[in-house]
């Protein structure tokens, strides 16, 4: 008698008749499933609860972005969402008096898999500075240092480049 273990390389002799019967059964199951689906049979339909849960998961992934690899800690490796990383950077920039964060771009090392980015290597912050600032380069440098310090303190990112691009001036 042949079993489903009758696969090439399994060590069990191949039985063409058993293989034909198996493939016929699979084909019959697909046909039966398709017919039930066409009739709208609830046994082969996703419930509204499952569809809703799937939609929530997809929206959350889109909102939070890819997973970003971080330097491993004493407890092991970890990832951070792109949203969490950008939020930390934006809050750091906005905490500098006279500076408003406009946009942040993060360049990463290659990631290990789909939906994952590697360790951040460079950050470009596009900012708006208070128009009354007498020394714009000094304020930009203060902002750059604040982001570098936050990356080191909060994420243990010590080898990262931070660029500040003054894109606009605003009145406080």
Coordinates of N, CA and C in Angstrom, one line a residue:
X1 N 0.8 -1.2 0.0 CA 0.0 0.0 0.0 C 0.9 1.2 0.0
X2 N 0.5 2.2 -0.7 CA 1.2 3.5 -0.8 C 0.7 4.5 0.2
X3 N 1.6 5.4 0.7 CA 1.2 6.4 1.6 C 1.6 7.8 1.0
X4 N 1.2 8.8 1.7 CA 1.6 10.2 1.2 C 3.1 10.4 1.4
X5 N 3.8 9.5 2.0 CA 5.2 9.6 2.1 C 5.9 9.2 0.8
X6 N 5.1 8.7 -0.1 CA 5.7 8.3 -1.4 C 6.0 9.5 -2.3
X7 N 7.1 10.2 -1.8 CA 7.5 11.4 -2.5 C 9.0 11.1 -3.0
X8 N 9.3 11.8 -4.1 CA 10.7 11.6 -4.6 C 11.7 11.9 -3.4
X9 N 12.7 11.0 -3.3 CA 13.7 11.2 -2.2 C 13.3 10.7 -0.9
X10 N 12.0 10.2 -0.7 CA 11.6 9.8 0.6 C 12.1 8.4 1.0
X11 N 12.6 7.6 0.0 CA 13.1 6.3 0.3 C 12.0 5.2 0.1
X12 N 10.8 5.7 -0.2 CA 9.6 4.8 -0.4 C 9.4 4.7 -1.9
X13 N 9.2 3.5 -2.5 CA 8.9 3.4 -3.9 C 7.7 4.3 -4.3
X14 N 7.8 4.9 -5.5 CA 6.8 5.8 -6.1 C 5.7 4.9 -6.6
X15 N 4.4 5.2 -6.3 CA 3.3 4.4 -6.8 C 2.5 5.4 -7.7
X16 N 2.6 5.2 -9.0 CA 1.9 6.2 -9.9 C 0.4 6.1 -9.7
X17 N -0.2 5.0 -9.5 CA -1.7 4.9 -9.3 C -2.1 5.7 -8.0
X18 N -1.4 5.5 -6.9 CA -1.7 6.2 -5.7 C -1.5 7.8 -5.9
X19 N -0.5 8.1 -6.6 CA -0.2 9.6 -6.9 C -1.4 10.1 -7.7
X20 N -1.9 9.4 -8.7 CA -3.0 9.8 -9.5 C -4.3 10.0 -8.7
X21 N -4.5 9.0 -7.8 CA -5.7 9.1 -6.9 C -5.6 10.3 -6.0
X22 N -4.4 10.5 -5.4 CA -4.2 11.7 -4.5 C -4.4 13.0 -5.3
X23 N -3.9 13.1 -6.5 CA -4.1 14.4 -7.2 C -5.5 14.6 -7.6
X24 N -6.2 13.5 -8.0 CA -7.6 13.5 -8.3 C -8.4 14.0 -7.1
X25 N -8.1 13.5 -5.9 CA -8.8 13.9 -4.7 C -8.5 15.4 -4.4
X26 N -7.3 15.9 -4.5 CA -7.0 17.3 -4.3 C -7.8 18.1 -5.3
X27 N -7.8 17.7 -6.6 CA -8.6 18.5 -7.6 C -10.1 18.5 -7.2
X28 N -10.6 17.4 -6.7 CA -12.1 17.3 -6.3 C -12.3 18.3 -5.1
X29 N -11.4 18.3 -4.2 CA -11.5 19.2 -3.0 C -11.5 20.7 -3.4
X30 N -10.6 21.0 -4.4 CA -10.6 22.4 -4.9 C -11.9 22.8 -5.6
X31 N -12.4 21.8 -6.4 CA -13.6 22.1 -7.1 C -14.8 22.3 -6.1
X32 N -14.9 21.4 -5.1 CA -15.9 21.5 -4.1 C -15.8 22.8 -3.4
X33 N -14.6 23.2 -3.0 CA -14.4 24.5 -2.3 C -14.9 25.6 -3.1
X34 N -14.5 25.6 -4.4 CA -14.9 26.7 -5.3 C -16.4 26.8 -5.5
X35 N -17.1 25.6 -5.6 CA -18.6 25.6 -5.7 C -19.2 26.2 -4.4
X36 N -18.7 25.8 -3.3 CA -19.2 26.3 -2.0 C -19.0 27.8 -1.9
X37 N -17.9 28.3 -2.3 CA -17.6 29.7 -2.3 C -18.5 30.5 -3.3
X38 N -18.7 29.9 -4.5 CA -19.6 30.6 -5.5 C -21.0 30.7 -4.9
X39 N -21.4 29.7 -4.1 CA -22.8 29.7 -3.6 C -22.9 30.6 -2.4
X40 N -21.8 31.1 -1.9 CA -21.7 32.0 -0.7 C -21.9 31.2 0.6
X41 N -21.5 29.9 0.6 CA -21.6 29.1 1.8 C -20.7 29.7 2.9
X42 N -21.3 29.9 4.0 CA -20.6 30.6 5.1 C -19.4 29.7 5.7
X43 N -19.5 28.4 5.4 CA -18.4 27.6 5.9 C -17.0 27.8 5.3
X44 N -17.1 28.4 4.1 CA -15.8 28.7 3.4 C -15.6 30.3 3.3
X45 N -16.3 31.0 4.0 CA -16.2 32.5 3.9 C -15.6 33.0 5.2
X46 N -14.8 34.1 5.1 CA -14.3 34.7 6.3 C -15.4 35.4 7.0
X47 N -15.4 35.3 8.3 CA -16.5 36.0 9.1 C -16.1 37.5 9.1
X48 N -17.1 38.3 9.4 CA -16.9 39.8 9.4 C -15.9 40.1 10.5
X49 N -15.9 39.4 11.6 CA -14.9 39.6 12.6 C -13.5 39.3 12.1
X50 N -13.3 38.3 11.4 CA -12.0 38.0 10.9 C -11.5 39.0 9.9
X51 N -12.5 39.4 9.0 CA -12.1 40.5 8.0 C -11.8 41.8 8.7
X52 N -12.5 42.1 9.7 CA -12.3 43.3 10.5 C -10.9 43.3 11.1
X53 N -10.6 42.1 11.7 CA -9.3 42.0 12.4 C -8.1 42.1 11.4
X54 N -8.3 41.4 10.2 CA -7.3 41.5 9.2 C -7.1 43.0 8.7
X55 N -8.2 43.7 8.5 CA -8.1 45.1 8.1 C -7.3 45.9 9.2
X56 N -7.6 45.7 10.4 CA -6.9 46.4 11.5 C -5.4 46.2 11.5
X57 N -5.1 44.9 11.3 CA -3.6 44.5 11.3 C -2.9 45.2 10.1
X58 N -3.6 45.2 8.9 CA -3.0 45.8 7.7 C -2.8 47.3 8.0
X59 N -3.9 48.0 8.5 CA -3.8 49.4 8.8 C -2.7 49.8 9.8
X60 N -2.6 48.9 10.8 CA -1.5 49.2 11.9 C -0.2 49.0 11.3
X61 N 0.0 48.0 10.4 CA 1.3 47.9 9.7 C 1.7 49.1 8.9
X62 N 0.7 49.5 8.1 CA 0.9 50.7 7.3 C 1.2 51.9 8.1
X63 N 0.5 52.1 9.2 CA 0.8 53.3 10.1 C 2.1 53.2 10.7
X64 N 2.5 52.1 11.3 CA 3.7 52.0 12.0 C 4.9 51.8 11.2
X65 N 4.8 51.4 9.9 CA 5.9 51.2 9.0 C 6.7 49.9 9.3
X66 N 7.8 49.8 8.7 CA 8.6 48.6 8.8 C 9.3 48.5 10.1
X67 N 9.7 47.4 10.4 CA 10.5 47.1 11.7 C 11.9 47.6 11.4
X68 N 12.5 48.3 12.3 CA 13.9 48.8 12.2 C 14.8 48.1 13.2
X69 N 15.8 47.5 12.7 CA 16.7 46.8 13.5 C 17.5 47.8 14.4
X70 N 17.7 47.4 15.6 CA 18.5 48.3 16.5 C 19.7 47.5 17.0
X71 N 20.7 48.2 17.5 CA 21.9 47.5 18.1 C 21.4 46.6 19.2
X72 N 21.9 45.4 19.3 CA 21.5 44.5 20.3 C 21.8 45.0 21.7
X73 N 21.0 44.7 22.7 CA 21.2 45.1 24.1 C 21.8 43.9 24.8
X74 N 22.0 44.0 26.1 CA 22.4 42.9 26.9 C 21.3 41.8 27.0
X75 N 20.1 42.2 26.7 CA 19.0 41.2 26.7 C 18.8 40.6 25.3
X76 N 19.5 41.1 24.3 CA 19.3 40.5 23.0 C 18.9 41.5 22.0
X77 N 18.7 41.0 20.7 CA 18.3 42.0 19.6 C 16.9 42.5 19.8
X78 N 16.6 43.6 19.2 CA 15.2 44.1 19.2 C 15.0 45.0 17.9
X79 N 13.8 45.2 17.6 CA 13.4 46.1 16.5 C 12.5 47.2 17.1
X80 N 12.4 48.2 16.3 CA 11.6 49.4 16.6 C 10.8 49.7 15.4
X81 N 9.5 50.2 15.5 CA 8.8 50.6 14.3 C 9.3 51.9 13.8
X82 N 9.2 52.1 12.4 CA 9.6 53.3 11.8 C 8.9 54.5 12.5
X83 N 7.6 54.3 12.8 CA 6.8 55.4 13.5 C 7.4 55.7 14.8
X84 N 7.8 54.8 15.6 CA 8.4 55.1 16.9 C 9.8 55.8 16.8
X85 N 10.6 55.4 15.8 CA 11.8 56.1 15.5 C 11.6 57.5 15.1
X86 N 10.7 57.7 14.2 CA 10.5 59.1 13.7 C 9.8 60.0 14.8
X87 N 9.0 59.4 15.6 CA 8.4 60.1 16.7 C 9.4 60.6 17.7
X88 N 10.4 59.7 18.0 CA 11.4 60.1 19.0 C 12.3 61.2 18.4
X89 N 12.6 61.1 17.1 CA 13.4 62.2 16.4 C 12.6 63.5 16.4
X90 N 11.3 63.4 16.0 CA 10.5 64.7 15.9 C 10.4 65.3 17.3
X91 N 10.1 64.5 18.3 CA 10.0 65.1 19.6 C 11.3 65.8 20.1
X92 N 12.4 65.1 19.8 CA 13.7 65.7 20.2 C 13.9 67.0 19.5
X93 N 13.7 67.1 18.2 CA 13.8 68.3 17.4 C 12.9 69.4 17.9
X94 N 11.6 69.1 18.1 CA 10.7 70.1 18.6 C 11.0 70.6 20.0
X95 N 11.7 69.8 20.8 CA 12.1 70.2 22.2 C 13.2 71.3 22.2
X96 N 13.9 71.5 21.0 CA 14.9 72.5 21.0 C 14.2 73.9 20.8
X97 N 14.4 74.8 21.7 CA 13.7 76.1 21.5 C 14.0 76.8 20.2
X98 N 12.9 77.2 19.5 CA 13.1 77.9 18.2 C 13.1 77.0 17.0
X99 N 12.9 75.7 17.2 CA 13.0 74.7 16.1 C 11.7 73.9 16.0
X100 N 11.3 73.7 14.8 CA 10.1 72.9 14.5 C 10.5 71.8 13.5
X101 N 10.2 70.6 13.8 CA 10.5 69.5 12.8 C 9.5 69.5 11.7
X102 N 10.0 69.4 10.5 CA 9.1 69.4 9.3 C 9.0 68.0 8.7
X103 N 10.2 67.3 8.5 CA 10.2 66.0 7.9 C 11.5 65.4 8.3
X104 N 11.5 64.0 8.4 CA 12.7 63.3 8.8 C 12.9 62.1 7.8
X105 N 14.1 62.0 7.3 CA 14.4 60.9 6.4 C 15.5 60.1 7.1
X106 N 15.3 58.7 7.2 CA 16.3 57.9 7.8 C 16.9 56.9 6.8
X107 N 18.2 56.9 6.6 CA 18.9 55.9 5.8 C 19.3 54.7 6.6
X108 N 19.0 53.5 6.2 CA 19.3 52.3 6.9 C 20.3 51.4 6.2
X109 N 21.0 50.6 7.0 CA 21.7 49.5 6.5 C 20.7 48.5 5.9
X110 N 21.1 47.6 5.0 CA 20.2 46.6 4.5 C 19.5 45.8 5.6
X111 N 18.2 45.6 5.4 CA 17.5 44.7 6.4 C 17.7 43.3 6.2
X112 N 17.3 42.5 7.1 CA 17.4 41.0 7.0 C 16.3 40.4 6.3
X113 N 15.1 41.0 6.2 CA 14.0 40.3 5.6 C 13.0 41.3 5.1
X114 N 11.9 40.8 4.6 CA 10.8 41.6 4.1 C 10.2 42.4 5.2
X115 N 9.9 43.6 5.0 CA 9.3 44.5 6.0 C 10.2 44.9 7.1
X116 N 11.5 44.7 6.9 CA 12.4 45.1 8.0 C 13.6 45.9 7.4
X117 N 13.9 47.0 8.1 CA 15.0 47.8 7.7 C 16.2 47.5 8.6
X118 N 17.4 47.8 8.1 CA 18.6 47.6 9.0 C 18.8 48.7 10.0
X119 N 19.8 48.7 10.7 CA 20.2 49.7 11.7 C 20.3 51.0 11.0
X120 N 19.7 52.1 11.6 CA 19.8 53.4 11.0 C 21.3 53.9 10.9
X121 N 21.6 54.4 9.8 CA 23.0 54.9 9.6 C 23.1 56.4 9.4
X122 N 22.0 57.0 8.9 CA 22.0 58.5 8.8 C 20.6 59.0 8.9
X123 N 20.5 60.2 9.5 CA 19.2 60.9 9.7 C 19.3 62.3 9.1
X124 N 18.3 62.6 8.3 CA 18.3 64.0 7.8 C 17.0 64.6 8.3
X125 N 17.1 65.7 9.1 CA 16.0 66.4 9.6 C 15.8 67.7 8.9
X126 N 14.6 67.8 8.3 CA 14.2 69.1 7.7 C 13.5 69.9 8.7
X127 N 14.0 71.1 8.9 CA 13.4 71.9 10.1 C 13.1 73.3 9.6
X128 N 12.2 73.9 10.5 CA 11.9 75.3 10.4 C 12.5 76.0 11.7
X129 N 13.2 77.1 11.5 CA 13.8 77.8 12.6 C 13.1 79.1 12.9
X130 N 13.2 79.6 14.1 CA 12.6 80.8 14.5 C 13.3 81.9 13.6
X131 N 12.6 82.8 13.0 CA 13.1 83.8 12.1 C 13.9 84.8 12.8
X132 N 13.7 84.9 14.2 CA 14.5 85.9 14.9 C 15.8 85.4 15.4
X133 N 16.1 84.2 15.1 CA 17.4 83.6 15.5 C 18.6 84.3 14.8
X134 N 19.5 84.7 15.6 CA 20.6 85.5 15.1 C 21.7 84.6 14.5
X135 N 21.8 83.4 15.0 CA 22.9 82.5 14.4 C 22.2 81.1 14.0
X136 N 21.7 81.1 12.8 CA 21.0 79.9 12.3 C 21.9 78.7 12.3
X137 N 23.2 78.8 11.9 CA 24.1 77.6 11.9 C 24.3 77.0 13.3
X138 N 24.3 77.9 14.3 CA 24.5 77.5 15.7 C 23.3 76.7 16.2
X139 N 22.1 77.2 15.8 CA 20.8 76.6 16.2 C 20.7 75.2 15.5
X140 N 21.1 75.2 14.3 CA 21.1 73.9 13.5 C 22.0 72.9 14.2
X141 N 23.2 73.4 14.6 CA 24.2 72.5 15.3 C 23.6 72.0 16.7
X142 N 22.9 72.9 17.4 CA 22.3 72.5 18.7 C 21.3 71.4 18.4
X143 N 20.5 71.6 17.3 CA 19.5 70.6 17.0 C 20.2 69.2 16.6
X144 N 21.2 69.3 15.8 CA 21.9 68.1 15.4 C 22.5 67.3 16.6
X145 N 23.1 68.1 17.6 CA 23.6 67.5 18.8 C 22.5 66.9 19.6
X146 N 21.3 67.5 19.7 CA 20.2 67.0 20.5 C 19.7 65.6 19.9
X147 N 19.7 65.5 18.6 CA 19.3 64.3 17.9 C 20.3 63.2 18.1
X148 N 21.6 63.6 18.0 CA 22.7 62.6 18.2 C 22.6 62.1 19.7
X149 N 22.4 63.0 20.6 CA 22.4 62.6 22.0 C 21.2 61.7 22.3
X150 N 20.0 62.0 21.7 CA 18.8 61.2 21.9 C 19.0 59.8 21.3
X151 N 19.6 59.7 20.1 CA 19.9 58.4 19.5 C 20.8 57.6 20.4
X152 N 21.8 58.2 20.9 CA 22.8 57.5 21.8 C 22.1 57.1 23.1
X153 N 21.4 58.0 23.7 CA 20.8 57.7 25.1 C 19.7 56.8 25.0
X154 N 18.8 57.0 24.0 CA 17.5 56.2 23.9 C 17.7 54.9 23.2
X155 N 18.6 54.8 22.1 CA 18.6 53.7 21.2 C 20.0 53.0 21.1
X156 N 21.0 53.6 21.8 CA 22.4 53.1 21.8 C 22.9 53.1 20.4
X157 N 22.5 54.1 19.6 CA 23.0 54.4 18.2 C 24.2 55.4 18.4
X158 N 25.4 54.9 18.3 CA 26.5 55.8 18.6 C 27.2 56.2 17.3
X159 N 27.0 55.4 16.2 CA 27.7 55.6 15.0 C 26.7 56.0 13.9
X160 N 26.1 57.2 14.1 CA 25.1 57.6 13.1 C 25.4 59.1 12.7
X161 N 25.1 59.4 11.5 CA 25.3 60.7 11.0 C 23.9 61.4 11.0
X162 N 23.9 62.7 11.5 CA 22.7 63.5 11.6 C 23.0 64.8 10.8
X163 N 22.1 65.0 9.8 CA 22.2 66.2 9.0 C 21.0 67.0 9.3
X164 N 21.1 68.3 9.4 CA 20.0 69.3 9.6 C 19.9 70.1 8.4
X165 N 18.7 70.2 7.8 CA 18.5 71.0 6.6 C 17.4 72.0 7.0
X166 N 17.9 73.3 7.0 CA 16.9 74.4 7.3 C 16.1 74.6 6.1
X167 N 14.8 74.3 6.2 CA 13.9 74.4 5.0 C 13.1 75.6 5.1
X168 N 12.9 76.1 6.3 CA 11.9 77.3 6.4 C 12.3 78.1 7.7
X169 N 11.8 79.3 7.7 CA 11.8 80.1 8.9 C 10.4 80.5 9.3
X170 N 10.2 80.5 10.6 CA 8.9 80.8 11.1 C 9.0 81.9 12.2
X171 N 7.8 82.5 12.5 CA 7.8 83.4 13.6 C 7.2 82.7 14.8
X172 N 7.8 82.9 16.0 CA 7.3 82.3 17.2 C 6.1 83.0 17.7

